[in-house]
Short mmCIF file of C-alpha atoms and ligand atoms in Angstrom, two decimals:
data_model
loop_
_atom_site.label_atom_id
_atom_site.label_comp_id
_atom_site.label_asym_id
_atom_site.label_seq_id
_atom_site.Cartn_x
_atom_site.Cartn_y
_atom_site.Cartn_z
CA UNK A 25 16.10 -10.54 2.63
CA UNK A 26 14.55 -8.04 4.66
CA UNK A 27 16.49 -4.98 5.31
CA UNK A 28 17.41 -3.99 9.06
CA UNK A 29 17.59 -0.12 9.37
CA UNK A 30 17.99 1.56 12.97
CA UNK A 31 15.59 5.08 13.24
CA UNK A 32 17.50 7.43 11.45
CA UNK A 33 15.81 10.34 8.98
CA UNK A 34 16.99 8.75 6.16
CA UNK A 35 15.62 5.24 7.20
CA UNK A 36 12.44 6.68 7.72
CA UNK A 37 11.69 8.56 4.60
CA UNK A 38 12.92 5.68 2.81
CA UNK A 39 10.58 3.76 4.82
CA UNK A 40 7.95 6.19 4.19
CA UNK A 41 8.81 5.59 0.22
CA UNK A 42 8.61 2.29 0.15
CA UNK A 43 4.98 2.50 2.56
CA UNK A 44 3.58 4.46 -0.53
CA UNK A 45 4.87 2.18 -3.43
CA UNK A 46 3.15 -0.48 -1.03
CA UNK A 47 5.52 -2.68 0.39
CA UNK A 48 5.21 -3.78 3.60
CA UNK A 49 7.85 -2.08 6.65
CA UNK A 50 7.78 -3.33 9.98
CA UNK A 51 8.27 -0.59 12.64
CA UNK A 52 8.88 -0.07 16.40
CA UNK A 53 5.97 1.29 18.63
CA UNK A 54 5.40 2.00 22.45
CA UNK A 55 3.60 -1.38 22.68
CA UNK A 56 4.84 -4.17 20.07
CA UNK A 57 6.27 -3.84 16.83
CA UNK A 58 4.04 -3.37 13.75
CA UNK A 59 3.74 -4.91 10.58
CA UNK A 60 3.11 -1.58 8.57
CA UNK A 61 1.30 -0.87 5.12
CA UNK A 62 -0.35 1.52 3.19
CA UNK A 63 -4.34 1.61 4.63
CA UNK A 64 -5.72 2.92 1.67
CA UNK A 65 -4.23 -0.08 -0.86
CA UNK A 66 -6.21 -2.85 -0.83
CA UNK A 67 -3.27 -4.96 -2.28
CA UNK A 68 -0.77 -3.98 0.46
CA UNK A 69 -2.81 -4.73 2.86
CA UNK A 70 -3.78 -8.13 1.78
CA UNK A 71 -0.05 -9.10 1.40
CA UNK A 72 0.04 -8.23 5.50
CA UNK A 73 -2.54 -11.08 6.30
CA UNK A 74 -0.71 -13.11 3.49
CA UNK A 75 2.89 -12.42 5.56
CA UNK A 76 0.77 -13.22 8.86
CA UNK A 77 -0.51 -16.20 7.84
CA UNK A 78 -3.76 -14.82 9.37
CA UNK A 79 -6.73 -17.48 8.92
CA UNK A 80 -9.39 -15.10 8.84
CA UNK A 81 -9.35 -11.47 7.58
CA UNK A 82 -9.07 -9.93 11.17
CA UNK A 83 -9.36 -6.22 11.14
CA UNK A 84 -6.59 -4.45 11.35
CA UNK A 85 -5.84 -1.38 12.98
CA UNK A 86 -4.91 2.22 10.97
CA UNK A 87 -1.85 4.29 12.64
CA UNK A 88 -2.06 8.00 12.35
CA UNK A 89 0.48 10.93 13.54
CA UNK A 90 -1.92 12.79 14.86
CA UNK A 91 -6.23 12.62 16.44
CA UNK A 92 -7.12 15.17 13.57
CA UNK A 93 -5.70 12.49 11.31
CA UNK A 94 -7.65 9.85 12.56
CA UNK A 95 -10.69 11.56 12.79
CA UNK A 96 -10.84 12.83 9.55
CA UNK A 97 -11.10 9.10 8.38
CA UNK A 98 -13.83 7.91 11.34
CA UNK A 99 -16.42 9.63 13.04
CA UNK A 100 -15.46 10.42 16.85
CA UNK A 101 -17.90 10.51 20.05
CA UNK A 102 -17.55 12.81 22.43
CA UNK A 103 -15.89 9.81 24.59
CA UNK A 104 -13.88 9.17 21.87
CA UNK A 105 -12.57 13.09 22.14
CA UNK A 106 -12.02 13.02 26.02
CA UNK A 107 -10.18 9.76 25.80
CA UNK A 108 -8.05 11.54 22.48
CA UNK A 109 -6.61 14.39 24.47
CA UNK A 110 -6.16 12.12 27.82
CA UNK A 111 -4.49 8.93 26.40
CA UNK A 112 -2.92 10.23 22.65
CA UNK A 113 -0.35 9.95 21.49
CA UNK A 114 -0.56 6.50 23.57
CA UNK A 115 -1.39 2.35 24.08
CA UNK A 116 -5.00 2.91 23.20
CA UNK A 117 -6.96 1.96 19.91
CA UNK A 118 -10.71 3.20 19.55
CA UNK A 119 -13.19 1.32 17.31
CA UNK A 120 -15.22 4.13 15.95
CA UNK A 121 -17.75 4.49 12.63
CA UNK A 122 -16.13 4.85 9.46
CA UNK A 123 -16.50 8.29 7.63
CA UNK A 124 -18.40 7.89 4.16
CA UNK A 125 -15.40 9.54 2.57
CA UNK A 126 -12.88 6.96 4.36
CA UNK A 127 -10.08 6.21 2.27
CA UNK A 128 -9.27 3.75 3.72
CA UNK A 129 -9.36 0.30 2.14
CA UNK A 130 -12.20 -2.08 3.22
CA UNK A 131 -9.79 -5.20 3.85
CA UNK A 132 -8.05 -3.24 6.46
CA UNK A 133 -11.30 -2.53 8.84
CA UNK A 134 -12.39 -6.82 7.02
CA UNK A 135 -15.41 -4.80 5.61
CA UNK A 136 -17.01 -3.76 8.61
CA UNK A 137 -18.42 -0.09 8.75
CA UNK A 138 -16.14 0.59 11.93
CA UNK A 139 -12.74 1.19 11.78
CA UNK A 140 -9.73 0.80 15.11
CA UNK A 141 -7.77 3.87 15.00
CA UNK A 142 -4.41 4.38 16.76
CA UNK A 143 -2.17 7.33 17.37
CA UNK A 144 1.11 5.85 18.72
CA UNK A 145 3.03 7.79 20.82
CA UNK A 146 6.99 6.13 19.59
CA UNK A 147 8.46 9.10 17.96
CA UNK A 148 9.84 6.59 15.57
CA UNK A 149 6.41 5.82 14.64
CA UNK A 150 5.51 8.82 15.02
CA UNK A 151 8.18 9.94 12.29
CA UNK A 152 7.40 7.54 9.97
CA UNK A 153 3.25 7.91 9.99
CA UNK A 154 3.70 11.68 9.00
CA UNK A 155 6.11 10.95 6.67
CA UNK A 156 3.98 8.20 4.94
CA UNK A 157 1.03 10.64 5.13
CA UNK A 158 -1.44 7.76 4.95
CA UNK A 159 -3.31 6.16 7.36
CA UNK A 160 -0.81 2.66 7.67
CA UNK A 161 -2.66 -0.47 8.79
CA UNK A 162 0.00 -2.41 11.44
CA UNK A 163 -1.18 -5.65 13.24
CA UNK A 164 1.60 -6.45 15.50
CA UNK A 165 4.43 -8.23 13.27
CA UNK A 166 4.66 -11.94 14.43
CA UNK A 167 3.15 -14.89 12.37
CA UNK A 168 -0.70 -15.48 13.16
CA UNK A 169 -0.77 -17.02 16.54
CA UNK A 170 2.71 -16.38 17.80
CA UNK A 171 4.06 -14.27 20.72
CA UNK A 172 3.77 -10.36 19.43
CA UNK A 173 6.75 -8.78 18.67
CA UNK A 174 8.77 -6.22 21.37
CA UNK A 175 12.05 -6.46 19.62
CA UNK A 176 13.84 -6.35 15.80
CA UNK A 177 15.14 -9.38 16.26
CA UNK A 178 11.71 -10.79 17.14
CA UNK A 179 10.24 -9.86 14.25
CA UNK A 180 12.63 -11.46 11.93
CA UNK A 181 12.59 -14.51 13.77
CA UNK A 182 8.93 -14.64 12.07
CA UNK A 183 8.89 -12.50 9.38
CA UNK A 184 12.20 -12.06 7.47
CA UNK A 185 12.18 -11.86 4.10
CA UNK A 186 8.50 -11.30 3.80
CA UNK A 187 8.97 -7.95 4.36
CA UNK A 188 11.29 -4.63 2.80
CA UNK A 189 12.65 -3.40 5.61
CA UNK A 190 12.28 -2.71 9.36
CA UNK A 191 12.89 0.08 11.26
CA UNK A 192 14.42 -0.85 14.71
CA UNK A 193 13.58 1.54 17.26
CA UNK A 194 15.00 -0.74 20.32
CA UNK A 195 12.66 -2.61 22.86
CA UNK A 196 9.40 -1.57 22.69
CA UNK A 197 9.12 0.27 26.00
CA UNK A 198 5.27 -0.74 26.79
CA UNK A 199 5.73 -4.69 25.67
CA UNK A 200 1.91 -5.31 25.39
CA UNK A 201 -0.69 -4.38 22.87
CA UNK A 202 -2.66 -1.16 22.83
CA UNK A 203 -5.96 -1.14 24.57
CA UNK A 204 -8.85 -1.39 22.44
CA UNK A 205 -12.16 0.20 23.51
CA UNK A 206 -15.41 0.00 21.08
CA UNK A 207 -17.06 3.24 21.32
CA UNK A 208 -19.17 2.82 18.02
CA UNK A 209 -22.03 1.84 20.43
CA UNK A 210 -24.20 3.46 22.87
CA UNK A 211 -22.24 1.61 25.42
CA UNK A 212 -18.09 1.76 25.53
CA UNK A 213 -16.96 -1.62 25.18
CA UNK A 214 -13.75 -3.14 25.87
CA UNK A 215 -12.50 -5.21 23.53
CA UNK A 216 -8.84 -5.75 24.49
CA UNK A 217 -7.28 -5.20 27.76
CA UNK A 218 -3.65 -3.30 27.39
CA UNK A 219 -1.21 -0.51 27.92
CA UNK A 220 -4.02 1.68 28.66
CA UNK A 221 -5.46 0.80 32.01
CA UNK A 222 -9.58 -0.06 32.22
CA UNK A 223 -9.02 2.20 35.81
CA UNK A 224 -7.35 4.64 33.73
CA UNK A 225 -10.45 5.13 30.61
CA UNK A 226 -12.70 4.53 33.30
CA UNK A 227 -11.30 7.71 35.49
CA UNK A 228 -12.15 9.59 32.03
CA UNK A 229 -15.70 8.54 30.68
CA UNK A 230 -17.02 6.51 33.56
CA UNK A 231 -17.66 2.85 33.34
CA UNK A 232 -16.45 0.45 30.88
CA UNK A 233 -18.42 -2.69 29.66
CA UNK A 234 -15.74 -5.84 28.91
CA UNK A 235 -16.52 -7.32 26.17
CA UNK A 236 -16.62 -11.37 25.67
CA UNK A 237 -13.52 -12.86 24.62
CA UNK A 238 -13.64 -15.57 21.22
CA UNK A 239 -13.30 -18.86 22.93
CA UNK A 240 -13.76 -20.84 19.61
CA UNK A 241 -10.94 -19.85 17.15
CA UNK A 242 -13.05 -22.12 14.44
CA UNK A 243 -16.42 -19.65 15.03
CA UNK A 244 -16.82 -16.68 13.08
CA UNK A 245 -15.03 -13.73 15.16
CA UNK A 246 -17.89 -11.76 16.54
CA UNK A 247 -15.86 -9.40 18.43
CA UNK A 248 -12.65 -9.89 16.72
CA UNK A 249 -9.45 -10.64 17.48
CA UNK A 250 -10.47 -12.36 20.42
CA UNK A 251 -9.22 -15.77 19.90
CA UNK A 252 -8.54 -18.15 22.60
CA UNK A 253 -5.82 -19.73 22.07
CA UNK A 254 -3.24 -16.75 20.83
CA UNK A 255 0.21 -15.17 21.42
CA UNK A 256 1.33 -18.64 22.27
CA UNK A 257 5.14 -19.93 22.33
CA UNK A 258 6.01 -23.05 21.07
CA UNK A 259 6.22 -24.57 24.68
CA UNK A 260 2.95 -25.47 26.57
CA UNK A 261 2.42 -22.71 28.98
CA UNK A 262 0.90 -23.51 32.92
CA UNK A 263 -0.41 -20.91 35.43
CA UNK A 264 0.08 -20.35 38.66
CA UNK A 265 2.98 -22.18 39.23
CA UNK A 266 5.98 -20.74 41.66
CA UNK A 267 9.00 -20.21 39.25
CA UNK A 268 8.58 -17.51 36.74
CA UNK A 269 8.63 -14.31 37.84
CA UNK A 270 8.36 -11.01 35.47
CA UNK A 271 9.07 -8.74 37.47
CA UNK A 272 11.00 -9.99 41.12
CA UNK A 273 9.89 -6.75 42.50
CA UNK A 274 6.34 -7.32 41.45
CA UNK A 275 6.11 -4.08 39.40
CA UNK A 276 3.22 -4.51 36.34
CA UNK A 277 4.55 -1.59 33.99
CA UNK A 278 8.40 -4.19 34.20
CA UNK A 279 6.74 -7.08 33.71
CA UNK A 280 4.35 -6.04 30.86
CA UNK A 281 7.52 -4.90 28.79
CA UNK A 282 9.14 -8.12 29.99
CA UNK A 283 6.12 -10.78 29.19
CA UNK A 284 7.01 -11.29 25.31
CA UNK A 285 10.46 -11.60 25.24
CA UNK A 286 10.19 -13.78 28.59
CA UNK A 287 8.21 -16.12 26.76
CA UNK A 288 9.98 -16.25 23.66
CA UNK A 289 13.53 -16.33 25.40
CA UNK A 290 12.04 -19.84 26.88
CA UNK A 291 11.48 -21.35 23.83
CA UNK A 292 15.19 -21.08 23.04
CA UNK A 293 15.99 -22.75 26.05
CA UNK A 294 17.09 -26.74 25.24
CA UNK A 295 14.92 -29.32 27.42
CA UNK A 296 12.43 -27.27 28.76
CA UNK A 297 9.16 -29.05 29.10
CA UNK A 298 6.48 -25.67 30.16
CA UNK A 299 6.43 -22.52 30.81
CA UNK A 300 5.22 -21.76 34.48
CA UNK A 301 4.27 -18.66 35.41
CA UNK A 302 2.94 -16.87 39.24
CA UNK A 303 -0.55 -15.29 39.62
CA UNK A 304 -0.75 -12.22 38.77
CA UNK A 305 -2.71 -9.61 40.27
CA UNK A 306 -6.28 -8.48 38.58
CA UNK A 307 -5.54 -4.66 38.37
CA UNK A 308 -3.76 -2.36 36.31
CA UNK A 309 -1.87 -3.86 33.89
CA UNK A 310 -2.28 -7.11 35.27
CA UNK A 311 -5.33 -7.42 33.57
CA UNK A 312 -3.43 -6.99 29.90
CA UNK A 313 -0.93 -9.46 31.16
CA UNK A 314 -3.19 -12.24 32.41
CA UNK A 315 -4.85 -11.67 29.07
CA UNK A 316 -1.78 -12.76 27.17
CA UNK A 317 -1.04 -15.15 29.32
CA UNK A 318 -4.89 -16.87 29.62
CA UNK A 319 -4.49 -17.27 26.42
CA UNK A 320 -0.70 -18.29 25.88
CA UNK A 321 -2.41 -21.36 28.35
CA UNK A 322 -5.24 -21.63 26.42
CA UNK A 323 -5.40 -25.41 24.46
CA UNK A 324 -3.99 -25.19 20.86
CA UNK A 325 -6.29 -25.42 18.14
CA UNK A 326 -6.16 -27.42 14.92
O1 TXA B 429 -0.42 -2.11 20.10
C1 TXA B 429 -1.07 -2.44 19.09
O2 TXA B 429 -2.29 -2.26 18.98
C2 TXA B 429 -0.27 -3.06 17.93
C3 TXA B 429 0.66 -1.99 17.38
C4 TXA B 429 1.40 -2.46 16.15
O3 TXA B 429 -0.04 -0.80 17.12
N1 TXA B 429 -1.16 -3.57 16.93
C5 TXA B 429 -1.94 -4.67 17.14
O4 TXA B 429 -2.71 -5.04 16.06
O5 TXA B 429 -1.93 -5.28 18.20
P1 TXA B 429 -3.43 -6.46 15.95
O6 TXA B 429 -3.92 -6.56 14.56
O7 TXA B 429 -2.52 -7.53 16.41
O8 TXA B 429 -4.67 -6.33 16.91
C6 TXA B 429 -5.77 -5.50 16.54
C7 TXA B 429 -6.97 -5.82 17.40
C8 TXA B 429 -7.53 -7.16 17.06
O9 TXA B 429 -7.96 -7.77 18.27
C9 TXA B 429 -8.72 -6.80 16.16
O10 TXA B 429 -9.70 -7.80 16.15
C10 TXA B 429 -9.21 -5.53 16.81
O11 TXA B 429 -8.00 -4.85 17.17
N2 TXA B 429 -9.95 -4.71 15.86
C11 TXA B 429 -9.47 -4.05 14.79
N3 TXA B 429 -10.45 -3.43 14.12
C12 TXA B 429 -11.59 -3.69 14.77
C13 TXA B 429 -12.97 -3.33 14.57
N4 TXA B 429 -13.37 -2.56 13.55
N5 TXA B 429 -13.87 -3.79 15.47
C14 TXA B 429 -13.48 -4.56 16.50
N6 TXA B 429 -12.20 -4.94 16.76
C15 TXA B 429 -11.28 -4.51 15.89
MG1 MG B 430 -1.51 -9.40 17.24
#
């Protein structure tokens, strides 16, 4: 059984406890809910991709409470600084070198020399990181595959009683995944649209390469994380159809936070056939959104 707590003190140090004896706690941020443990232990960390049921080991991405945090653990440009005190706390993970006295566990960054930092800006999140006072790898808390997370109850739809406890902080207020930007090369890359806008990084350190999305979940992930078919409900998903509608008023910041649970609360629904869903337009968040949803539509692999 997995225990429910809502954010209180008390739930979070206990939290915070059970982070360092290295059980896994799933926790509430601005974007989706995370599936917390203890970066610098090896064995808690391999018991996330084991609750996952994650086919490869993806890297995952360390949480800190603060930027000093993170980058006393990797080394940060001086893009990686400007976009720090622009978008931190905030949506946006950078994938930046590894320091060579990184505690933190190979397994977590899958034994690259790069590691994706994160400082969320929840103050639940934010709570429980400084209380842990480890760096605490969270992938978002759904089984491999499945729709991410942006409620409690989501998560235990997937994940109860693989893990000790979670913290329930509410709806995640963002309801997409952090941005991730590689700035290990010369070049910034991105590597994940999300709650961070491209405009937005770009108005800060200029442009912004886009990476290549995995199209072949069976390859090995080059730029990973990037798998094609991914966040999918159990229903077969269509675009560009006429009925679904996140947001009537066609607002992107409502219908990001609505896109999860919209395509979960579907699945629920008794002799439903699809999922259809409008276009969506190419800017802002739209871009994080038709993300999800591209590949929500993308065919299922084995
Ligand atoms: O909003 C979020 O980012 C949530 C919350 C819980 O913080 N976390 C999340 O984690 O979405 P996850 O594991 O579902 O996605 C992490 C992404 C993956 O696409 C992974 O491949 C990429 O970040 N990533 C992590 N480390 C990387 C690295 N060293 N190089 C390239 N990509 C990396
Ligand atoms: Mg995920």
């Amino acid at each position: 059984m997995t225990e429910r707590l809502p954010a209180t003190p008390d739930a979070i140090a206990h939290a915070a406890d059970l982070l360092r004896r290295g059980e896994l706690v799933a926790f509430g941020t601005e974007t989706v809910y995370g599936l917390g443990a203890d970066a610098t232990n090896a064995d808690a960390v391999a018991r996330v991709f084991e609750a996952k049921g994650r086919p490869h080991f993806n890297p995952l991405i360390a949480h800190y409470p603060t930027a000093a945090a993170a980058f006393a653990d990797v080394e940060p440009s001086d893009f990686a600084r400007k976009l720090a005190a622009a978008f931190w706390p905030g949506a946006l993970t950078m994938v930046l070198p590894r320091r060579a006295d990184c505690p933190v566990a190979l397994i977590t960054g899958a034994g690259l020399d790069t590691l994706a930092v994160r400082v969320p800006s929840h103050p639940a999140a934010r709570a429980l990181l400084a209380a842990t006072g480890r760096a605490v790898a969270a992938p978002s808390a759904n089984r491999s595959g499945r729709v991410s997370p942006t409620t409690a109850a989501h998560v235990l739809d997937g994940l109860d009683g693989r893990i000790a406890v979670i913290i329930d902080s509410g709806p995640c207020p963002v309801g997409v995944e952090s941005t991730v930007i590689d700035l290990s090369g010369s070049d910034p890359v991105l590597l994940r649209p999300g709650g961070i806008t491209l405009e937005a990084l770009e108005a800060v350190i200029g442009p912004v390469q886009r990476g290549a999305p995995i199209v072949d979940a069976h390859k090995p992930l080059l730029a990973p994380g990037m798998l094609a078919s991914h966040y999918a409900p159990n229903l077969p998903v269509r675009l560009n159809a006429t009925s679904f509608q996140l947001s009537a008023r066609g607002d992107l910041v409502e219908a990001a936070a609505a896109l999860f649970d919209g395509l979960r609360s579907f699945d629920a629904v008794a002799g439903l056939s699809g999922i259809a869903v409008v276009p969506i337009p190419q800017q802002g968040l739209g871009l994080a959104i038709n993300d999800r949803l591209t590949r929500a539509a993308a065919p299922r692999g084995a």
